[in-house]
Amino acid sequence: MTGATTSSPRRARARRGEGEKLRREILDAAERILRNTDDASAVSIRAVADAVGVTPPSIYLHFADKNELLWEVCQQHFEHLDRHVRDAMKRSGASDPVTALLTLGRAYVDFGINNPEHYRILFMSKPDDQPPTFDMEHLRTTGFGQLLDAVSAAMDGGVLPKGNPMPVAVKMWAGVHGLTSLLISKPDFPWPDRAHLVDDHLTMLLRGAGLPT
Amino acid sequence: MTGATTSSPRRARARRGEGEKLRREILDAAERILRNTDDASAVSIRAVADAVGVTPPSIYLHFADKNELLWEVCQQHFEHLDRHVRDAMKRSGASDPVTALLTLGRAYVDFGINNPEHYRILFMSKPDDQPPTFDMEHLRTTGFGQLLDAVSAAMDGGVLPKGNPMPVAVKMWAGVHGLTSLLISKPDFPWPDRAHLVDDHLTMLLRGAGLPT
DNA sequence: TGTACATCAGTGAACGCGCGTTCACTGATGTAC
DNA sequence: TGTACATCAGTGAACGCGCGTTCACTGATGTAC
């Protein structure tokens, strides 16, 4: 390893009219760095530029500042989570509402454990480090919308007590998020019987929400 | 405000044999900065030294490096939480196990909401940023020990199904932590009926754990 | 009571690092005539 | 088919910042004789 350099080879300049290509490459590189390092602070303007094979000022050709870049990456993660949960629902092909809720919960925890740094950014970071909008409209495309629908379906199907699904969904979310985030933050905690922990937890939450036992 | 400086006045040098005084002042200053800024990254060696009224190298007279200082501050927060919960239990003077569990949960959420940056450091930070030891021995002085005791008492009292209290306590912790951490991370979320949210959530968790309704 | 000396509690200046961002520029590419 | 020119997609060098940490030092304080 003599004279080895960690920087990527210089990227070929885009052709006229294809400047937008770099935008995608920047987002992909940011995502790649995040996944490789599992450390959000490693995603710096300089690191991204280097990974793309371009100089730092080039980033500013496509993003106003670092936050704008980060928030766009963040937006992709929300979509990633949404897709992950949606796929799991489709695969399970669950017809009854309880199985649907369990599948939903499992997929959510699964996403968190397999993408800890992504999950951390989405749900554990400081409000200031998050995209400025986190309103109901945004929620619908975030996995929470699917949870809300699933709770509604369970109420309609008579397996959960009828009522406003919103508070119930919120509490379920809080319950599932709690386990997910603790598994991420405290990997060395003496977790009991991890094999069934997630299912046990989900079952507890459903029972607490009024599911007859 | 002409010529105003943000740095503290120079601290008087400790007398011979009283060097340990500075150690306490450093820890207090770190705590003060954390509370004033609500931002863990604001607690830098330089900021702490400045707040104490001393030069940065002085810190190294009492702490090997920055981590050692931070971890000691962290340790204080664990004790703070423990005290907070213990006091709430004492004040309520609850004799029945269910009230005890509710009091415990309320006090825990309360601590998190009123000390968000402390809570964040204790339970939401990356494993690498935490003190290296988080074993069972440590847990006992962390609020979790009290939860474990309360769950045991509830089982003994026949209000929760008898069994191993550990998995039940873990799930309760996860449930309560979930709400606490989301309230901290997502203050702009359209939380429903916040007045009763915490109690509703605790009730749901207890019911889920087997409390007869 | 006086003085030399060791020790203690710090200081002052500097190190190298990585960061976000700005600014004037360059050179290849396509287009108009 | 040839050439002048505008535009596009970047570059190179530098800015000022705050950070953790190190190193040689200083000066007040107590102690031994």
Coordinates of C-alpha atoms (C1' of nucleotides) in Angstrom, one line a residue:
Chain A
M1 CA 0.0 0.0 0.0
T2 CA 2.4 2.7 -1.1
G3 CA 1.0 5.9 -2.2
A4 CA -2.5 4.5 -2.0
T5 CA -5.2 7.0 -2.0
T6 CA -8.7 6.6 -0.5
S7 CA -10.3 9.0 -2.9
S8 CA -12.3 7.7 -5.8
P9 CA -11.1 8.1 -9.4
R10 CA -12.1 11.4 -11.0
R11 CA -15.5 11.1 -12.5
A12 CA -16.0 11.7 -16.2
R13 CA -17.6 15.1 -16.8
A14 CA -21.3 14.8 -17.8
R15 CA -22.2 15.7 -21.3
R16 CA -24.1 18.9 -22.1
G17 CA -27.6 18.8 -20.8
E18 CA -26.9 15.8 -18.6
G19 CA -25.9 17.8 -15.5
E20 CA -28.8 16.3 -13.5
K21 CA -27.0 13.0 -13.6
L22 CA -24.7 14.3 -10.9
R23 CA -27.6 15.0 -8.6
R24 CA -28.6 11.3 -8.6
E25 CA -25.0 10.2 -8.2
I26 CA -24.6 12.5 -5.2
L27 CA -27.7 11.1 -3.5
D28 CA -26.6 7.6 -4.2
A29 CA -23.1 8.3 -2.8
A30 CA -24.6 9.8 0.4
E31 CA -26.8 6.7 0.8
R32 CA -23.8 4.4 0.2
I33 CA -21.6 6.2 2.8
L34 CA -24.4 6.1 5.3
R35 CA -24.9 2.3 4.8
N36 CA -21.1 1.5 4.8
T37 CA -20.3 3.6 7.9
D38 CA -23.5 3.4 9.8
D39 CA -22.7 6.9 10.9
A40 CA -24.7 9.9 9.8
S41 CA -21.8 12.2 10.7
A42 CA -19.7 10.5 8.1
V43 CA -21.9 12.0 5.4
S44 CA -20.1 15.2 4.9
I45 CA -20.0 17.4 1.8
R46 CA -16.4 16.5 1.3
A47 CA -16.9 12.7 1.8
V48 CA -19.8 12.7 -0.7
A49 CA -17.9 14.7 -3.3
D50 CA -15.0 12.3 -2.9
A51 CA -17.2 9.2 -3.2
V52 CA -18.7 10.6 -6.4
G53 CA -15.3 11.5 -7.8
V54 CA -15.9 15.2 -7.9
T55 CA -14.8 18.3 -6.0
P56 CA -16.9 19.7 -3.0
P57 CA -18.2 22.8 -4.7
S58 CA -19.9 20.7 -7.3
I59 CA -22.4 19.6 -4.7
Y60 CA -23.6 23.2 -4.6
L61 CA -24.5 23.0 -8.2
H62 CA -27.4 20.8 -7.2
F63 CA -28.2 21.4 -3.5
A64 CA -28.4 24.8 -1.8
D65 CA -26.7 23.5 1.3
K66 CA -25.9 20.4 3.3
N67 CA -29.3 20.3 4.9
E68 CA -31.1 20.2 1.6
L69 CA -29.0 17.2 0.6
L70 CA -29.5 15.4 3.9
W71 CA -33.2 16.0 3.8
E72 CA -33.5 14.6 0.4
V73 CA -31.7 11.5 1.5
C74 CA -34.0 11.4 4.5
Q75 CA -37.0 11.5 2.2
Q76 CA -35.7 8.5 0.4
H77 CA -35.5 6.6 3.6
F78 CA -39.1 7.3 4.4
E79 CA -40.0 5.9 1.0
H80 CA -37.7 2.9 1.6
L81 CA -39.5 2.1 4.9
D82 CA -42.8 2.5 3.3
R83 CA -41.9 0.2 0.5
H84 CA -40.4 -2.4 2.9
V85 CA -43.6 -2.5 4.9
R86 CA -45.8 -2.6 1.9
D87 CA -43.9 -5.5 0.4
A88 CA -44.1 -7.4 3.6
M89 CA -47.8 -6.9 3.7
K90 CA -48.1 -8.1 0.1
R91 CA -45.9 -11.1 0.6
S92 CA -47.9 -12.3 3.6
G93 CA -51.1 -11.8 1.8
A94 CA -52.9 -11.6 5.2
S95 CA -56.6 -11.4 5.0
D96 CA -57.5 -11.1 8.6
P97 CA -56.7 -7.8 10.4
V98 CA -54.8 -9.3 13.3
T99 CA -52.3 -11.1 11.0
A100 CA -52.0 -7.8 9.1
L101 CA -51.2 -5.9 12.2
L102 CA -48.6 -8.5 13.2
T103 CA -47.0 -8.4 9.8
L104 CA -46.9 -4.7 9.9
G105 CA -45.2 -4.6 13.2
R106 CA -42.7 -7.3 12.3
A107 CA -41.7 -5.5 9.1
Y108 CA -41.3 -2.2 11.0
V109 CA -39.0 -3.6 13.6
D110 CA -37.2 -5.5 10.9
F111 CA -36.5 -2.3 9.0
G112 CA -35.1 -0.7 12.0
I113 CA -32.8 -3.5 13.0
N114 CA -31.5 -3.9 9.5
N115 CA -31.1 -0.2 8.8
P116 CA -30.2 1.2 12.2
E117 CA -28.7 4.4 11.0
H118 CA -31.6 5.1 8.7
Y119 CA -34.0 4.4 11.5
R120 CA -32.1 6.6 13.8
I121 CA -32.3 9.5 11.3
L122 CA -36.0 9.1 10.7
F123 CA -37.2 8.6 14.3
M124 CA -34.5 9.2 16.8
S125 CA -32.8 12.4 15.7
K126 CA -33.3 15.9 17.0
P127 CA -36.2 17.8 15.6
D128 CA -33.8 20.4 14.1
D129 CA -32.0 17.7 12.1
Q130 CA -35.2 16.6 10.5
P131 CA -37.0 17.9 7.4
P132 CA -39.1 20.8 8.5
T133 CA -42.4 19.2 7.6
F134 CA -43.7 16.2 9.5
D135 CA -47.4 16.8 9.1
M136 CA -50.3 14.4 8.5
E137 CA -49.8 14.5 4.8
H138 CA -46.3 13.3 5.2
L139 CA -47.3 10.6 7.7
R140 CA -49.5 8.9 5.2
T141 CA -46.5 7.9 3.2
T142 CA -44.5 6.8 6.2
G143 CA -45.7 3.5 7.4
F144 CA -47.9 5.2 9.9
G145 CA -50.6 5.6 7.4
Q146 CA -50.6 1.9 6.8
L147 CA -50.8 1.3 10.6
L148 CA -53.7 3.6 10.8
D149 CA -55.5 1.8 8.0
A150 CA -54.8 -1.6 9.6
V151 CA -56.1 -0.4 13.0
S152 CA -59.2 0.9 11.3
A153 CA -59.7 -2.4 9.5
A154 CA -59.3 -4.3 12.8
M155 CA -62.0 -2.1 14.4
D156 CA -64.3 -2.6 11.4
G157 CA -63.7 -6.3 11.6
G158 CA -64.7 -6.3 15.2
V159 CA -61.3 -7.6 16.5
L160 CA -60.5 -4.3 18.2
P161 CA -63.1 -2.2 20.1
K162 CA -64.6 0.4 17.8
G163 CA -63.6 4.0 18.2
N164 CA -61.2 6.6 17.0
P165 CA -58.3 4.6 15.4
M166 CA -55.8 7.5 15.7
P167 CA -55.0 7.3 19.4
V168 CA -54.8 3.5 19.2
A169 CA -52.5 3.7 16.2
V170 CA -50.3 6.2 18.0
K171 CA -49.9 4.0 21.1
M172 CA -49.1 1.0 18.9
W173 CA -46.5 3.0 17.1
A174 CA -45.0 4.2 20.3
G175 CA -44.9 0.6 21.6
V176 CA -43.3 -0.8 18.5
H177 CA -40.9 2.1 18.2
G178 CA -39.8 1.7 21.8
L179 CA -38.6 -1.9 21.2
T180 CA -37.1 -1.0 17.8
S181 CA -35.1 1.9 19.1
L182 CA -33.9 0.2 22.3
L183 CA -32.7 -2.8 20.3
I184 CA -30.7 -0.3 18.2
S185 CA -29.4 1.9 21.1
K186 CA -28.8 -0.9 23.6
P187 CA -27.5 -3.9 21.7
D188 CA -25.7 -5.1 24.8
F189 CA -28.7 -5.1 27.1
P190 CA -29.5 -8.6 28.3
W191 CA -32.5 -9.0 26.1
P192 CA -34.6 -12.0 27.0
D193 CA -35.5 -14.7 24.5
R194 CA -34.8 -12.5 21.5
A195 CA -36.3 -15.1 19.2
H196 CA -39.8 -14.4 20.4
L197 CA -39.3 -10.9 21.8
V198 CA -40.8 -9.0 18.9
D199 CA -43.8 -11.2 18.6
D200 CA -44.4 -11.2 22.3
H201 CA -44.2 -7.5 22.3
L202 CA -46.6 -7.1 19.4
T203 CA -49.0 -9.5 21.1
M204 CA -48.9 -7.5 24.3
L205 CA -49.6 -4.3 22.5
L206 CA -52.6 -5.8 20.7
R207 CA -54.0 -7.3 23.8
G208 CA -53.5 -3.9 25.5
A209 CA -55.4 -2.3 22.7
G210 CA -58.4 -4.5 23.4
L211 CA -57.8 -7.7 21.4
P212 CA -59.8 -10.5 23.1
T213 CA -57.4 -13.1 24.5
Chain B
M1 CA -22.9 45.7 24.9
T2 CA -19.5 47.1 23.7
G3 CA -16.6 44.9 24.2
A4 CA -18.7 42.3 25.9
T5 CA -17.1 38.9 26.2
T6 CA -18.9 35.6 26.5
S7 CA -16.2 34.0 28.5
S8 CA -16.5 33.6 32.2
P9 CA -14.2 35.5 34.6
R10 CA -10.9 33.8 35.4
R11 CA -11.4 31.4 38.2
A12 CA -9.4 31.8 41.4
R13 CA -6.7 29.2 41.6
A14 CA -7.5 26.4 44.2
R15 CA -5.3 26.3 47.3
R16 CA -2.8 23.5 47.7
G17 CA -4.4 20.2 48.3
E18 CA -7.8 21.4 46.9
G19 CA -7.2 20.5 43.3
E20 CA -10.1 18.1 43.4
K21 CA -12.4 21.1 43.7
L22 CA -11.9 21.8 40.0
R23 CA -13.1 18.3 39.1
R24 CA -16.5 19.0 40.6
E25 CA -16.7 22.4 39.0
I26 CA -16.0 20.8 35.6
L27 CA -18.7 18.3 36.0
D28 CA -21.2 21.0 37.2
A29 CA -20.3 23.2 34.3
A30 CA -20.8 20.4 31.8
E31 CA -24.1 19.7 33.3
R32 CA -25.0 23.4 33.2
I33 CA -24.1 23.7 29.5
L34 CA -26.1 20.7 28.6
R35 CA -29.2 22.0 30.4
N36 CA -28.8 25.5 29.0
T37 CA -28.2 24.5 25.4
D38 CA -30.1 21.2 25.2
D39 CA -27.4 20.1 22.9
A40 CA -24.9 17.5 23.8
S41 CA -22.5 18.7 21.1
A42 CA -22.2 22.0 22.8
V43 CA -20.4 20.3 25.7
S44 CA -16.9 20.6 24.3
I45 CA -13.7 20.7 26.3
R46 CA -13.3 24.3 25.4
A47 CA -16.8 25.3 26.3
V48 CA -16.6 23.5 29.7
A49 CA -13.2 25.1 30.4
D50 CA -14.5 28.5 29.5
A51 CA -17.6 28.1 31.7
V52 CA -15.5 27.1 34.6
G53 CA -13.1 30.0 34.0
V54 CA -10.1 28.0 33.3
T55 CA -8.0 27.0 30.2
P56 CA -8.7 23.8 28.2
P57 CA -5.6 21.9 29.3
S58 CA -6.8 22.1 32.9
I59 CA -9.5 19.6 32.1
Y60 CA -6.8 17.0 31.5
L61 CA -5.6 17.4 35.0
H62 CA -8.8 15.6 36.1
F63 CA -10.0 13.6 33.1
A64 CA -8.0 11.4 30.8
D65 CA -10.0 12.5 27.8
K66 CA -13.3 13.9 26.7
N67 CA -15.1 10.6 26.8
E68 CA -14.2 10.1 30.5
L69 CA -15.7 13.4 31.3
L70 CA -18.8 12.8 29.3
W71 CA -19.3 9.3 30.8
E72 CA -19.1 10.7 34.3
V73 CA -21.7 13.3 33.4
C74 CA -23.8 10.5 32.0
Q75 CA -23.4 8.5 35.2
Q76 CA -24.8 11.5 37.1
H77 CA -27.8 11.5 34.8
F78 CA -28.6 7.9 35.5
E79 CA -28.5 8.7 39.2
H80 CA -30.7 11.8 38.6
L81 CA -33.3 9.6 36.9
D82 CA -33.1 7.0 39.6
R83 CA -33.6 9.7 42.2
H84 CA -36.5 11.3 40.3
V85 CA -38.4 8.0 40.0
R86 CA -37.6 7.1 43.6
D87 CA -38.9 10.4 44.9
A88 CA -42.1 10.1 42.9
M89 CA -42.7 6.7 44.3
K90 CA -42.2 8.0 47.8
R91 CA -44.5 11.0 47.3
S92 CA -47.3 8.9 46.0
G93 CA -46.9 6.4 48.9
A94 CA -48.7 3.9 46.7
S95 CA -49.5 0.7 48.5
D96 CA -51.1 -1.3 45.7
P97 CA -48.9 -2.6 42.9
V98 CA -50.9 -1.2 40.0
T99 CA -50.7 2.4 41.3
A100 CA -47.0 1.8 41.9
L101 CA -46.5 0.8 38.3
L102 CA -48.5 3.8 37.0
T103 CA -46.5 6.2 39.2
L104 CA -43.3 4.7 38.0
G105 CA -44.3 5.0 34.4
R106 CA -45.5 8.6 34.8
A107 CA -42.3 9.6 36.6
Y108 CA -40.2 8.0 33.9
V109 CA -42.0 9.8 31.0
D110 CA -41.9 13.0 33.1
F111 CA -38.1 12.8 33.4
G112 CA -37.7 12.4 29.7
I113 CA -39.9 15.3 28.8
N114 CA -38.4 17.6 31.3
N115 CA -34.8 16.6 30.5
P116 CA -34.9 15.7 26.8
E117 CA -31.2 16.0 26.2
H118 CA -30.4 14.0 29.2
Y119 CA -32.9 11.3 28.2
R120 CA -31.5 11.4 24.7
I121 CA -28.0 10.7 26.0
L122 CA -29.0 7.9 28.3
F123 CA -31.4 6.0 26.0
M124 CA -31.2 7.3 22.5
S125 CA -27.5 7.8 21.7
K126 CA -25.3 5.4 19.8
P127 CA -23.8 2.5 21.7
D128 CA -20.3 4.0 21.0
D129 CA -21.2 7.2 22.7
Q130 CA -22.3 5.4 25.9
P131 CA -20.3 4.3 28.8
P132 CA -18.8 0.9 28.0
T133 CA -20.7 -0.9 30.7
F134 CA -24.4 -1.4 30.6
D135 CA -24.8 -4.6 32.4
M136 CA -27.3 -5.9 34.9
E137 CA -25.5 -4.5 37.8
H138 CA -25.7 -1.1 36.3
L139 CA -29.4 -1.6 35.4
R140 CA -30.3 -2.0 39.0
T141 CA -29.5 1.7 39.7
T142 CA -31.2 2.9 36.6
G143 CA -34.9 3.0 37.1
F144 CA -35.1 -0.4 35.4
G145 CA -34.4 -2.1 38.7
Q146 CA -37.3 -0.4 40.2
L147 CA -39.5 -1.4 37.4
L148 CA -38.4 -5.0 37.8
D149 CA -39.3 -4.9 41.5
A150 CA -42.6 -3.3 40.8
V151 CA -43.5 -6.0 38.2
S152 CA -42.4 -8.7 40.7
A153 CA -44.6 -7.1 43.3
A154 CA -47.6 -7.0 41.0
M155 CA -47.1 -10.7 40.2
D156 CA -46.8 -11.6 43.8
G157 CA -49.9 -9.5 44.6
G158 CA -51.8 -11.5 41.9
V159 CA -52.6 -8.5 39.7
L160 CA -50.3 -9.7 36.9
P161 CA -50.0 -13.3 35.9
K162 CA -47.2 -15.0 37.7
G163 CA -44.1 -15.8 35.8
N164 CA -40.6 -14.4 35.0
P165 CA -40.8 -10.7 35.7
M166 CA -37.8 -9.9 33.4
P167 CA -39.5 -10.2 30.0
V168 CA -42.6 -8.4 31.2
A169 CA -40.5 -5.5 32.6
V170 CA -38.5 -5.3 29.4
K171 CA -41.7 -5.0 27.3
M172 CA -43.1 -2.4 29.7
W173 CA -39.9 -0.4 29.5
A174 CA -39.9 -0.6 25.7
G175 CA -43.5 0.6 25.6
V176 CA -42.9 3.5 27.9
H177 CA -39.6 4.4 26.3
G178 CA -41.3 4.5 22.9
L179 CA -43.7 7.1 23.9
T180 CA -41.1 9.1 25.8
S181 CA -38.6 9.2 23.0
L182 CA -41.2 9.9 20.3
L183 CA -42.5 12.9 22.3
I184 CA -39.0 14.1 22.4
S185 CA -38.1 13.4 18.8
K186 CA -41.4 14.4 17.2
P187 CA -42.8 17.4 19.1
D188 CA -44.7 18.5 16.0
F189 CA -46.5 15.2 15.5
P190 CA -50.2 15.6 15.9
W191 CA -50.4 13.9 19.2
P192 CA -53.9 13.1 20.3
D193 CA -55.4 14.3 23.6
R194 CA -52.0 14.8 25.2
A195 CA -53.6 15.3 28.6
H196 CA -54.4 11.7 28.9
L197 CA -51.9 10.2 26.4
V198 CA -49.4 9.0 29.0
D199 CA -52.0 7.4 31.3
D200 CA -53.8 5.8 28.4
H201 CA -50.5 4.4 27.2
L202 CA -49.6 3.0 30.5
T203 CA -53.0 1.5 31.0
M204 CA -52.7 -0.1 27.6
L205 CA -49.3 -1.6 28.5
L206 CA -50.6 -3.0 31.8
R207 CA -53.6 -4.5 30.2
G208 CA -51.4 -6.0 27.6
A209 CA -49.2 -7.5 30.3
G210 CA -52.2 -9.3 31.7
L211 CA -53.9 -6.9 34.1
P212 CA -57.5 -7.9 34.3
T213 CA -59.8 -5.2 32.9
Chain C
dT1 C1' 12.2 33.8 62.3
dG2 C1' 14.3 33.2 57.6
dT3 C1' 15.2 31.0 53.5
dA4 C1' 15.9 27.3 50.0
dC5 C1' 13.2 24.1 47.7
dA6 C1' 9.8 20.8 46.1
dT7 C1' 5.2 20.5 44.8
dC8 C1' 0.9 21.6 43.2
dA9 C1' -2.5 23.9 40.2
dG10 C1' -2.7 25.5 36.8
dT11 C1' -1.3 28.6 31.9
dG12 C1' -0.1 30.0 26.9
dA13 C1' 0.8 28.7 22.6
dA14 C1' 0.6 25.7 19.3
dC15 C1' -0.3 21.1 16.6
dG16 C1' -3.1 19.1 13.0
dC17 C1' -7.6 17.9 11.7
dG18 C1' -12.1 18.1 9.1
dC19 C1' -15.7 20.9 8.4
dG20 C1' -19.3 24.0 5.2
dT21 C1' -19.0 27.4 2.0
dT22 C1' -17.4 31.0 -1.5
dC23 C1' -15.2 32.8 -5.5
dA24 C1' -13.0 33.4 -9.6
dC25 C1' -11.7 30.4 -13.2
dT26 C1' -11.5 26.8 -17.1
dG27 C1' -12.2 23.9 -20.7
dA28 C1' -15.1 20.8 -23.3
dT29 C1' -19.4 20.9 -25.9
dG30 C1' -22.8 22.2 -28.8
dT31 C1' -24.9 25.9 -31.9
dA32 C1' -25.4 29.8 -35.3
dC33 C1' -23.9 31.6 -39.2
Chain D
dT1 C1' -17.4 22.3 -44.2
dG2 C1' -15.3 25.9 -41.1
dT3 C1' -15.2 28.9 -37.3
dA4 C1' -16.6 32.2 -33.6
dC5 C1' -19.1 32.1 -29.6
dA6 C1' -22.2 31.2 -25.7
dT7 C1' -23.1 27.9 -22.3
dC8 C1' -22.7 24.2 -19.4
dA9 C1' -20.4 21.3 -16.0
dG10 C1' -17.6 21.5 -13.4
dT11 C1' -12.4 22.8 -10.8
dG12 C1' -8.7 24.8 -7.5
dA13 C1' -7.6 27.4 -4.0
dA14 C1' -8.8 29.5 -0.2
dC15 C1' -11.8 31.5 3.9
dG16 C1' -12.6 31.0 8.8
dC17 C1' -14.3 28.1 12.2
dG18 C1' -14.2 24.9 16.3
dC19 C1' -12.4 20.9 17.8
dG20 C1' -9.3 17.5 21.0
dT21 C1' -5.0 17.2 22.6
dT22 C1' 0.2 18.1 23.8
dC23 C1' 4.1 20.4 25.6
dA24 C1' 7.1 23.2 27.9
dC25 C1' 6.4 26.7 31.3
dT26 C1' 5.1 29.6 35.6
dG27 C1' 4.1 31.2 39.9
dA28 C1' 1.9 30.7 44.3
dT29 C1' 2.0 27.7 48.4
dG30 C1' 3.4 25.0 51.8
dT31 C1' 7.5 22.4 54.1
dA32 C1' 12.2 21.2 55.9
dC33 C1' 16.0 22.9 57.9

